Structure formats: structure tokens, C-alpha cells
Amino acid sequence: MKHDVEVRIRKLRDEINRHRYLYHVLDKQEISDAALDSLKHELDRLEQQYPDLITPDSPTQRVGGRPLDQFNKVRHGAPMLSLNDVFSREEVTEWHERITKLVPSGHGLDFYGEIKMDGLAITLHYTKGMFIQGATRGDGKVGEDVTQNLKTIEAIPLHLETRESKPAIKAMVTKALAGSVEIRGEVYMSKKVFDALNRDQEKKGEQDFANPRNAAAGSVRQLDPAVTVKRRLSFLAYDVVTDLGQRTHEEAHNLLAALGFKSGDHNEHLAGVEDIEKYHEHIGTVRKEFPYWTDGIVITVNDIPTFRRLGVVGKAPRGAIAYKYPAEQATTVVEDIQVQIGRTGALTPVAHLKPVRVAGSTVSRATLHNLDEIERLDVRIGDTVVVQKAGEIIPDIVSVLPKLRTGKEKKFHMPHVCPVCGSTVVRREGEVAHYCSNPSCYAVQQEGMRHFVSKAGFDIDGLGEKILVQLARADLIKNPADLFSLTEADLEPLERFAEKSAQNLVASITASKKISLARFLYALGIRHVGEETANDLATHFGSLQKIRRADLNTLNAIPNIGAIVAESIFSFFQEKKNTGMIDELLSRGVRILVPEKARKTALSGKKVVVTGTLTTMSREEAKAKVREAGGDWVSSVSRETDFVVVGDNPGLKFDKAKKLGVRTIDERELINLMAGK
Ligand code: IVH
């Protein structure tokens, strides 16, 4: 009997580990999360019954650790170095010349290029294949023992395995499994997990993380591993410290892959400066599509003996550089802090900055989110601050440089009355934000209108912010329904409106009257209902009537819709003001397309990925249209993907599609498919 259990336990462990590897190292998925959880559950139950069968590398041991009082210090055998940064071709060329002079003549240099992951450096020790200890870099000589937390990261194998590899690599793997091996790499947080974490922090009224690096570092340096496990971190290996006979950095990477680590999807052998430049350029264009953040590439002298001979200057090896992309941070001065009123009536403090270049564009404003954030940063008008642009995100103030203060800086106070309509400002119990108490505040209306006509909503061409303000000032629109009564005669007397543009605007308003349920719901501007949720609601209910009538329990039972969102939807449809507005929209000719009709296109139920730039529509429009046609918009290519739409300058998704044999189509074919052709 016990023998049978032992066999079952072993098989379960192998199977769970295989799926872990597929998912976290190879980005593939064979069984659902629920099925995998079920296997883990069975294993856990058996281990509870037979605790003597528990091994330290069992998948159940990833989450077993107790909170610590403090981390122990670990002295690194070989120092954990950093890299010197370069930013231009000239600097790469200088580096190349410098090191060429230092290696004995006749040795042509070759290189290895890889992604510089934006996370935190970690070193891992394995003995006889078992993960025994992991530590942070610390000061490079002494780090902290974070083994328990690293065990929660599924991309880190708890024991090393022999994966398929060439004979030369196989010999190294055998050696690694027999003795001790030290592996280094970067713990990081994917963009998706980072965004979800910050949304969650906001919901809980807790602080946002400034960037994925801080989030990853904060998550690894948690005394309670139960917190770390929730942060869903990843790991990318980039070096084998132990000499197992590897002669090149490229071989070290092959060895890492053979031992079961994720070692980079974009690594490349590079012959010289020309190749390095091309690689830097290529990654520079495709990195926006990566599921993680990267601020540069790492170039390493490929030949390991040569790399060693080149030695170390200060804390960085001569034989490797970080070739960075333009800085995403800069310093500037806060000239003023003003409040902006959003669609929900929330007052958002915005810092007006002395314009500064960050990551290729000029930044003159940064959001300060709310009063708590201002207090946390202790930012004052006149302060010098560090601003940051992460990806497409609105710039953020990361920190203040208090040493640069003159004493003339002024503290910000939240206004007591709304700067637009003069009503009182309130802060509700348990909420971080301040709100204008007047539901018909002009600013609130204005923001609501902007949202209503936006691309993902009614998508009305020619209704920019300026025109909306103009129409509101002329008393022509008080709420979205008023748009649908506008006539050319209303518009023509207005400044900037010639006969033609009045005609055009009325035509685009008329054209927008036919709208999908999902876009209609989004346009209403219900709190917490973004595009995704609107889409989920439309698919689930199929008609506006059903949503209007749904009670709180029904809404709560919908997958992906949490209690706060359900409550917000429910109370929106309880308010006469809102239902009255919807009725008015319908009576002025707005027609909601029945989802069933839309679903009968060739895209129905199909998974669609887009890579590169489309010419006739933006990504946002494409996303909305694919969904309207019943398709499923997904961000990464897998075997399950049905179509990869290839635009201009396609990224790596194109290569992956070809590799996996996924059907690729161009923009025109996509449009035809959406139209049901
Ligand atoms: S090689 C000699 N490769 O960047 C140091 N580092 O600025 C060995 N990093 O401390 C580093 N991705 O934390 C290397 N593919 C990569 C990397 C990488 C991220 C980090 C690492 C290092 C820092 C240096």
C-alpha cells in the first residue's frame, strides 16, 4: 500500500514539475490551471498522510516556509558584479577598441548578446542537483539569504534535470548534477503581473509600486514567503559561475537551458560592432511587445578565458557592457500642482513640470494620484524631482531631491471647493481620493463626454476635447444624448465650423449610432467598467435589458467580475439619472447591435494576435473590432493562436508564429475576416 502511494507521489511530482517547466520556462500550457491545481492538491493530501515521504524539492515545498524575523547574511564566493552602461554606437566602438588592445594579438573577438532584464540579481546554489540556497546581491560581497522566497518562484527549478542537449553540453550537465553549481540570473515581474498588482494595491488603498523592478525587489525581500508567492515572479538565468568546462558564454546559456532554466528567447551570437549595433536596434523596436520590461541589452565577450583575462575594473567586468536604451528617468522642477477633475468627480493632483526630455519625448506633467501620494513623496511646489516614464504609462514622480530645497518651496493643499463648479469637495470614508460633491459638475460632465466619444466607446471622429468644450459652452450639449440631436444649423454659427465640417461632424455622429453592446457599455462610463469588463458583460448577458435588470447576486456570479465592480454596475443602473440618459440615447436613434449577429463572422471564437503597426486602424481600434466580430484578442502567440496579423515592422511574434506554424494574415485579410468574408 505505502509502496503504491510512493509511486503515485513520485509520478505526481514529475507530472507537476513537467507542467511547471512547460509553463514557466517554455511559455507553453498543456493542461488548465485548475487541472494542475487539482494534481497539486492530491499530492499535498498524500504528503499530509505520509509526511515521511516529503522531500525538500517536492512542489508542495514551494509555499511551505514560515515568516522570518530577518534574513541571514550570505558571503558570495565570487563577487556579484555590476555592468558599465553605454548609450551609443560610439561608446560601443570605444569599448571594442579598448578591449581589443588588451587581448593578445591574433585573437578576433566575438560576442554574445542578450536582454537586460529589469529586475534584481540573484544567485542560486545547487548541490547534487538540489536547490539549497539563494541570495540577493547585497553589496556584491555579502547578500541576504532569500531561499524560502525564491522557492515560491516556479521558474526556478527545485532540482536540476538533464534536458535534451548536445553531447558536449550533456557532459557538463552530468558534472553539474554530481557536484555543486552556482547559477546567476534576474528575478523579475512581468508587465501583466505588475499592472494587476498595482490595480490590486489601489483597490486596497495601498501604495503603487513605481516600476516592475521595485515590485520584484520588494517581493523577494519579504519576510513572509506567503506574500512572495502571491507576487508571481519569474526568473531568467544568465550565468553559470561554476566551471563545468564551458568555453563560451553561448555554451553557458545552452547549459542553463539544458539544466531546465529559462535563459532568454532573444539571445544571439554577434560577430562584432556591426552585429551589436543591429541587435541593439532590433531589440529596441520589438521590446515594447515583450511581456516584461527591459532597459537595454547585455553584450559579453563570448570566449570565457578571454573574458576572464580582461578582468574587472571597480565593480564591473571589462568584458561585458550594458547597452542601454534612452533613459526613462530625468530630473526637473515642479512649477505648480493643480487639480484635475475626472469623469468620476475625483480630484487628481497633477504636477506641472519644467519641460524635460524623458525616453525620447518631452514631459511637462506628471500625475500625483492623490493626497496620500503627495504626502508619501513629500513633494512641494518648487521641488526638484525625479520623473519616470515606464513604457506607455503616464509619467510618474518617483522621488524628491530634498537636498536641493531652498526653503521657498510651498506645500500643496487640497482645495475645499471644486475649482470648476465651486461645490464642496468631500473625502468619503475609506477612500483615498477627494471628490467634487456636485454630480452635474461641468468638469465631471466634460470628462464623461470625452470618455463617451473615445475610440473604445462611440468612436466619433472630429469630436476632440476643444470641440466638446465649445459645444458645452454654447449650451448645445449637457449630456451624451444631446449629441444625437445636433444639427448642422446648430454647429455652423460656431467659430471654427465651416459648412463642410458641420456636415462631417453630424455625419460621423449619425454613423456612430449603430454600436456594439460592449462599446455602448464602456461608453456609459460606469465606474470600474473598462473595456475588458464591458466585453465580459456583453458576452455574458447578450442584451442591455438583461444587464439593466440584473441583481447584485447575478452580477457577482460572473467570472472576472469582483464584488466592487458588481456593486458599481448595480448601483449605476439603479440611478434614475443614468437609466433616463440611456432611454434618451435609444430614443434619439442609438441602436445596439445584437452580439449574436456579430458573432457569425469568420473570427468567431478565434484567437487573434497582432504584431507590428497596422495602417488603417490603431491597435485599440483593432482590438475593439476583433472583439466585436466575436474574436478573442490575445497578446502572445502559442499553438492555440488561430491568426497572427502581421503589420509593418512585425516583432518577434511573427517569428514565433512561423516557428509554431500558426497562420499569418495581413491587415486586409483581417478586415475581410471581420466583415465575415
Ligand atoms: S550579466 C557581471 N546579463 O544587470 C555582472 N546582467 O547592471 C553579470 N542584468 O547586476 C551581469 N539582465 O542584475 C547580465 N542578461 C543579463 C542581465 C543582467 C539583467 C542585471 C544584473 C546585473 C545588472 C548590471
PDB file of N, CA and C in Angstrom, residues 98-148:
ATOM      1  N   ARG A  98      39.124  49.366 -26.933  1.00  0.00           N
ATOM      2  CA  ARG A  98      39.849  49.220 -25.664  1.00  0.00           C
ATOM      3  C   ARG A  98      40.158  47.756 -25.356  1.00  0.00           C
ATOM      4  N   ILE A  99      39.167  46.914 -25.478  1.00  0.00           N
ATOM      5  CA  ILE A  99      39.405  45.519 -25.085  1.00  0.00           C
ATOM      6  C   ILE A  99      40.221  44.774 -26.145  1.00  0.00           C
ATOM      7  N   THR A 100      40.076  45.187 -27.420  1.00  0.00           N
ATOM      8  CA  THR A 100      40.864  44.521 -28.471  1.00  0.00           C
ATOM      9  C   THR A 100      42.350  44.721 -28.169  1.00  0.00           C
ATOM     10  N   LYS A 101      42.702  45.914 -27.680  1.00  0.00           N
ATOM     11  CA  LYS A 101      44.109  46.200 -27.374  1.00  0.00           C
ATOM     12  C   LYS A 101      44.613  45.332 -26.228  1.00  0.00           C
ATOM     13  N   LEU A 102      43.701  44.934 -25.355  1.00  0.00           N
ATOM     14  CA  LEU A 102      44.115  44.200 -24.161  1.00  0.00           C
ATOM     15  C   LEU A 102      44.257  42.691 -24.374  1.00  0.00           C
ATOM     16  N   VAL A 103      43.658  42.163 -25.463  1.00  0.00           N
ATOM     17  CA  VAL A 103      43.797  40.707 -25.673  1.00  0.00           C
ATOM     18  C   VAL A 103      44.970  40.449 -26.621  1.00  0.00           C
ATOM     19  N   PRO A 104      45.689  39.355 -26.389  1.00  0.00           N
ATOM     20  CA  PRO A 104      46.858  39.079 -27.216  1.00  0.00           C
ATOM     21  C   PRO A 104      46.497  39.114 -28.698  1.00  0.00           C
ATOM     22  N   SER A 105      47.374  39.688 -29.506  1.00  0.00           N
ATOM     23  CA  SER A 105      47.056  39.884 -30.926  1.00  0.00           C
ATOM     24  C   SER A 105      46.740  38.552 -31.598  1.00  0.00           C
ATOM     25  N   GLY A 106      45.940  38.624 -32.646  1.00  0.00           N
ATOM     26  CA  GLY A 106      45.569  37.407 -33.359  1.00  0.00           C
ATOM     27  C   GLY A 106      44.262  36.818 -32.846  1.00  0.00           C
ATOM     28  N   HIS A 107      43.781  37.312 -31.729  1.00  0.00           N
ATOM     29  CA  HIS A 107      42.505  36.820 -31.213  1.00  0.00           C
ATOM     30  C   HIS A 107      41.358  37.694 -31.687  1.00  0.00           C
ATOM     31  N   GLY A 108      40.634  37.266 -32.663  1.00  0.00           N
ATOM     32  CA  GLY A 108      39.454  38.036 -33.069  1.00  0.00           C
ATOM     33  C   GLY A 108      38.404  37.872 -31.980  1.00  0.00           C
ATOM     34  N   LEU A 109      37.750  38.970 -31.614  1.00  0.00           N
ATOM     35  CA  LEU A 109      36.753  38.875 -30.548  1.00  0.00           C
ATOM     36  C   LEU A 109      35.373  38.584 -31.120  1.00  0.00           C
ATOM     37  N   ASP A 110      34.639  37.704 -30.490  1.00  0.00           N
ATOM     38  CA  ASP A 110      33.224  37.592 -30.824  1.00  0.00           C
ATOM     39  C   ASP A 110      32.411  37.757 -29.539  1.00  0.00           C
ATOM     40  N   PHE A 111      31.097  37.977 -29.706  1.00  0.00           N
ATOM     41  CA  PHE A 111      30.274  38.400 -28.567  1.00  0.00           C
ATOM     42  C   PHE A 111      28.979  37.609 -28.476  1.00  0.00           C
ATOM     43  N   TYR A 112      28.338  37.802 -27.332  1.00  0.00           N
ATOM     44  CA  TYR A 112      27.031  37.179 -27.153  1.00  0.00           C
ATOM     45  C   TYR A 112      26.102  38.266 -26.634  1.00  0.00           C
ATOM     46  N   GLY A 113      24.944  38.372 -27.253  1.00  0.00           N
ATOM     47  CA  GLY A 113      24.000  39.421 -26.858  1.00  0.00           C
ATOM     48  C   GLY A 113      22.781  38.816 -26.193  1.00  0.00           C
ATOM     49  N   GLU A 114      22.284  39.482 -25.169  1.00  0.00           N
ATOM     50  CA  GLU A 114      21.055  39.021 -24.502  1.00  0.00           C
ATOM     51  C   GLU A 114      20.304  40.217 -23.930  1.00  0.00           C
ATOM     52  N   ILE A 115      19.080  39.953 -23.512  1.00  0.00           N
ATOM     53  CA  ILE A 115      18.243  41.006 -22.947  1.00  0.00           C
ATOM     54  C   ILE A 115      18.728  41.360 -21.551  1.00  0.00           C
ATOM     55  N   LYS A 116      18.723  42.644 -21.237  1.00  0.00           N
ATOM     56  CA  LYS A 116      18.991  43.039 -19.855  1.00  0.00           C
ATOM     57  C   LYS A 116      17.642  43.120 -19.153  1.00  0.00           C
ATOM     58  N   MET A 117      17.421  42.164 -18.301  1.00  0.00           N
ATOM     59  CA  MET A 117      16.137  42.094 -17.623  1.00  0.00           C
ATOM     60  C   MET A 117      16.100  43.114 -16.497  1.00  0.00           C
ATOM     61  N   ASP A 118      14.978  43.797 -16.344  1.00  0.00           N
ATOM     62  CA  ASP A 118      14.927  44.849 -15.325  1.00  0.00           C
ATOM     63  C   ASP A 118      14.325  44.302 -14.033  1.00  0.00           C
ATOM     64  N   GLY A 119      15.166  43.671 -13.252  1.00  0.00           N
ATOM     65  CA  GLY A 119      14.674  43.078 -12.007  1.00  0.00           C
ATOM     66  C   GLY A 119      15.734  43.155 -10.935  1.00  0.00           C
ATOM     67  N   LEU A 120      15.966  42.037 -10.249  1.00  0.00           N
ATOM     68  CA  LEU A 120      17.031  42.073  -9.248  1.00  0.00           C
ATOM     69  C   LEU A 120      17.870  40.814  -9.339  1.00  0.00           C
ATOM     70  N   ALA A 121      19.197  41.017  -9.183  1.00  0.00           N
ATOM     71  CA  ALA A 121      20.148  39.927  -9.380  1.00  0.00           C
ATOM     72  C   ALA A 121      20.088  38.959  -8.209  1.00  0.00           C
ATOM     73  N   ILE A 122      20.171  37.673  -8.551  1.00  0.00           N
ATOM     74  CA  ILE A 122      20.050  36.607  -7.559  1.00  0.00           C
ATOM     75  C   ILE A 122      21.083  35.545  -7.882  1.00  0.00           C
ATOM     76  N   THR A 123      21.616  34.916  -6.868  1.00  0.00           N
ATOM     77  CA  THR A 123      22.498  33.779  -7.115  1.00  0.00           C
ATOM     78  C   THR A 123      21.885  32.537  -6.480  1.00  0.00           C
ATOM     79  N   LEU A 124      22.012  31.392  -7.181  1.00  0.00           N
ATOM     80  CA  LEU A 124      21.373  30.151  -6.727  1.00  0.00           C
ATOM     81  C   LEU A 124      22.429  29.056  -6.566  1.00  0.00           C
ATOM     82  N   HIS A 125      22.372  28.331  -5.459  1.00  0.00           N
ATOM     83  CA  HIS A 125      23.310  27.226  -5.243  1.00  0.00           C
ATOM     84  C   HIS A 125      22.576  25.896  -5.291  1.00  0.00           C
ATOM     85  N   TYR A 126      23.102  24.984  -6.094  1.00  0.00           N
ATOM     86  CA  TYR A 126      22.556  23.630  -6.173  1.00  0.00           C
ATOM     87  C   TYR A 126      23.641  22.640  -5.766  1.00  0.00           C
ATOM     88  N   THR A 127      23.292  21.661  -4.930  1.00  0.00           N
ATOM     89  CA  THR A 127      24.243  20.606  -4.583  1.00  0.00           C
ATOM     90  C   THR A 127      23.617  19.280  -4.960  1.00  0.00           C
ATOM     91  N   LYS A 128      24.361  18.520  -5.690  1.00  0.00           N
ATOM     92  CA  LYS A 128      23.865  17.247  -6.257  1.00  0.00           C
ATOM     93  C   LYS A 128      22.490  17.465  -6.902  1.00  0.00           C
ATOM     94  N   GLY A 129      22.375  18.550  -7.575  1.00  0.00           N
ATOM     95  CA  GLY A 129      21.153  18.844  -8.315  1.00  0.00           C
ATOM     96  C   GLY A 129      20.042  19.482  -7.509  1.00  0.00           C
ATOM     97  N   MET A 130      20.184  19.537  -6.169  1.00  0.00           N
ATOM     98  CA  MET A 130      19.091  20.088  -5.356  1.00  0.00           C
ATOM     99  C   MET A 130      19.324  21.561  -5.035  1.00  0.00           C
ATOM    100  N   PHE A 131      18.255  22.349  -5.131  1.00  0.00           N
ATOM    101  CA  PHE A 131      18.364  23.776  -4.792  1.00  0.00           C
ATOM    102  C   PHE A 131      18.540  23.894  -3.278  1.00  0.00           C
ATOM    103  N   ILE A 132      19.654  24.460  -2.855  1.00  0.00           N
ATOM    104  CA  ILE A 132      19.866  24.538  -1.408  1.00  0.00           C
ATOM    105  C   ILE A 132      19.884  25.964  -0.873  1.00  0.00           C
ATOM    106  N   GLN A 133      20.322  26.916  -1.670  1.00  0.00           N
ATOM    107  CA  GLN A 133      20.337  28.275  -1.149  1.00  0.00           C
ATOM    108  C   GLN A 133      20.316  29.297  -2.280  1.00  0.00           C
ATOM    109  N   GLY A 134      19.632  30.415  -1.993  1.00  0.00           N
ATOM    110  CA  GLY A 134      19.621  31.511  -2.951  1.00  0.00           C
ATOM    111  C   GLY A 134      19.784  32.821  -2.208  1.00  0.00           C
ATOM    112  N   ALA A 135      20.479  33.771  -2.838  1.00  0.00           N
ATOM    113  CA  ALA A 135      20.746  35.033  -2.137  1.00  0.00           C
ATOM    114  C   ALA A 135      20.667  36.229  -3.073  1.00  0.00           C
ATOM    115  N   THR A 136      20.420  37.398  -2.466  1.00  0.00           N
ATOM    116  CA  THR A 136      20.428  38.647  -3.233  1.00  0.00           C
ATOM    117  C   THR A 136      21.874  39.114  -3.408  1.00  0.00           C
ATOM    118  N   ARG A 137      22.055  40.128  -4.254  1.00  0.00           N
ATOM    119  CA  ARG A 137      23.416  40.617  -4.466  1.00  0.00           C
ATOM    120  C   ARG A 137      23.953  41.363  -3.240  1.00  0.00           C
ATOM    121  N   GLY A 138      23.090  42.124  -2.583  1.00  0.00           N
ATOM    122  CA  GLY A 138      23.557  42.951  -1.451  1.00  0.00           C
ATOM    123  C   GLY A 138      24.578  43.959  -1.944  1.00  0.00           C
ATOM    124  N   ASP A 139      25.730  44.018  -1.266  1.00  0.00           N
ATOM    125  CA  ASP A 139      26.739  44.981  -1.709  1.00  0.00           C
ATOM    126  C   ASP A 139      27.705  44.364  -2.723  1.00  0.00           C
ATOM    127  N   GLY A 140      27.379  43.153  -3.203  1.00  0.00           N
ATOM    128  CA  GLY A 140      28.247  42.494  -4.174  1.00  0.00           C
ATOM    129  C   GLY A 140      29.109  41.429  -3.510  1.00  0.00           C
ATOM    130  N   LYS A 141      29.426  41.667  -2.229  1.00  0.00           N
ATOM    131  CA  LYS A 141      30.248  40.686  -1.499  1.00  0.00           C
ATOM    132  C   LYS A 141      29.371  39.860  -0.563  1.00  0.00           C
ATOM    133  N   VAL A 142      28.453  40.551   0.118  1.00  0.00           N
ATOM    134  CA  VAL A 142      27.564  39.882   1.061  1.00  0.00           C
ATOM    135  C   VAL A 142      26.112  40.208   0.707  1.00  0.00           C
ATOM    136  N   GLY A 143      25.317  39.156   0.557  1.00  0.00           N
ATOM    137  CA  GLY A 143      23.903  39.374   0.241  1.00  0.00           C
ATOM    138  C   GLY A 143      23.014  38.780   1.323  1.00  0.00           C
ATOM    139  N   GLU A 144      21.722  38.670   1.042  1.00  0.00           N
ATOM    140  CA  GLU A 144      20.801  38.118   2.022  1.00  0.00           C
ATOM    141  C   GLU A 144      20.245  36.777   1.546  1.00  0.00           C
ATOM    142  N   ASP A 145      20.077  35.874   2.489  1.00  0.00           N
ATOM    143  CA  ASP A 145      19.558  34.548   2.180  1.00  0.00           C
ATOM    144  C   ASP A 145      18.035  34.630   1.989  1.00  0.00           C
ATOM    145  N   VAL A 146      17.606  34.525   0.756  1.00  0.00           N
ATOM    146  CA  VAL A 146      16.165  34.622   0.471  1.00  0.00           C
ATOM    147  C   VAL A 146      15.634  33.304  -0.101  1.00  0.00           C
ATOM    148  N   THR A 147      16.275  32.203   0.292  1.00  0.00           N
ATOM    149  CA  THR A 147      15.936  30.870  -0.239  1.00  0.00           C
ATOM    150  C   THR A 147      14.441  30.575  -0.216  1.00  0.00           C
ATOM    151  N   GLN A 148      13.824  30.807   0.939  1.00  0.00           N
ATOM    152  CA  GLN A 148      12.394  30.479   1.078  1.00  0.00           C
ATOM    153  C   GLN A 148      11.558  31.182   0.034  1.00  0.00           C
TER     154      GLN A 148
END
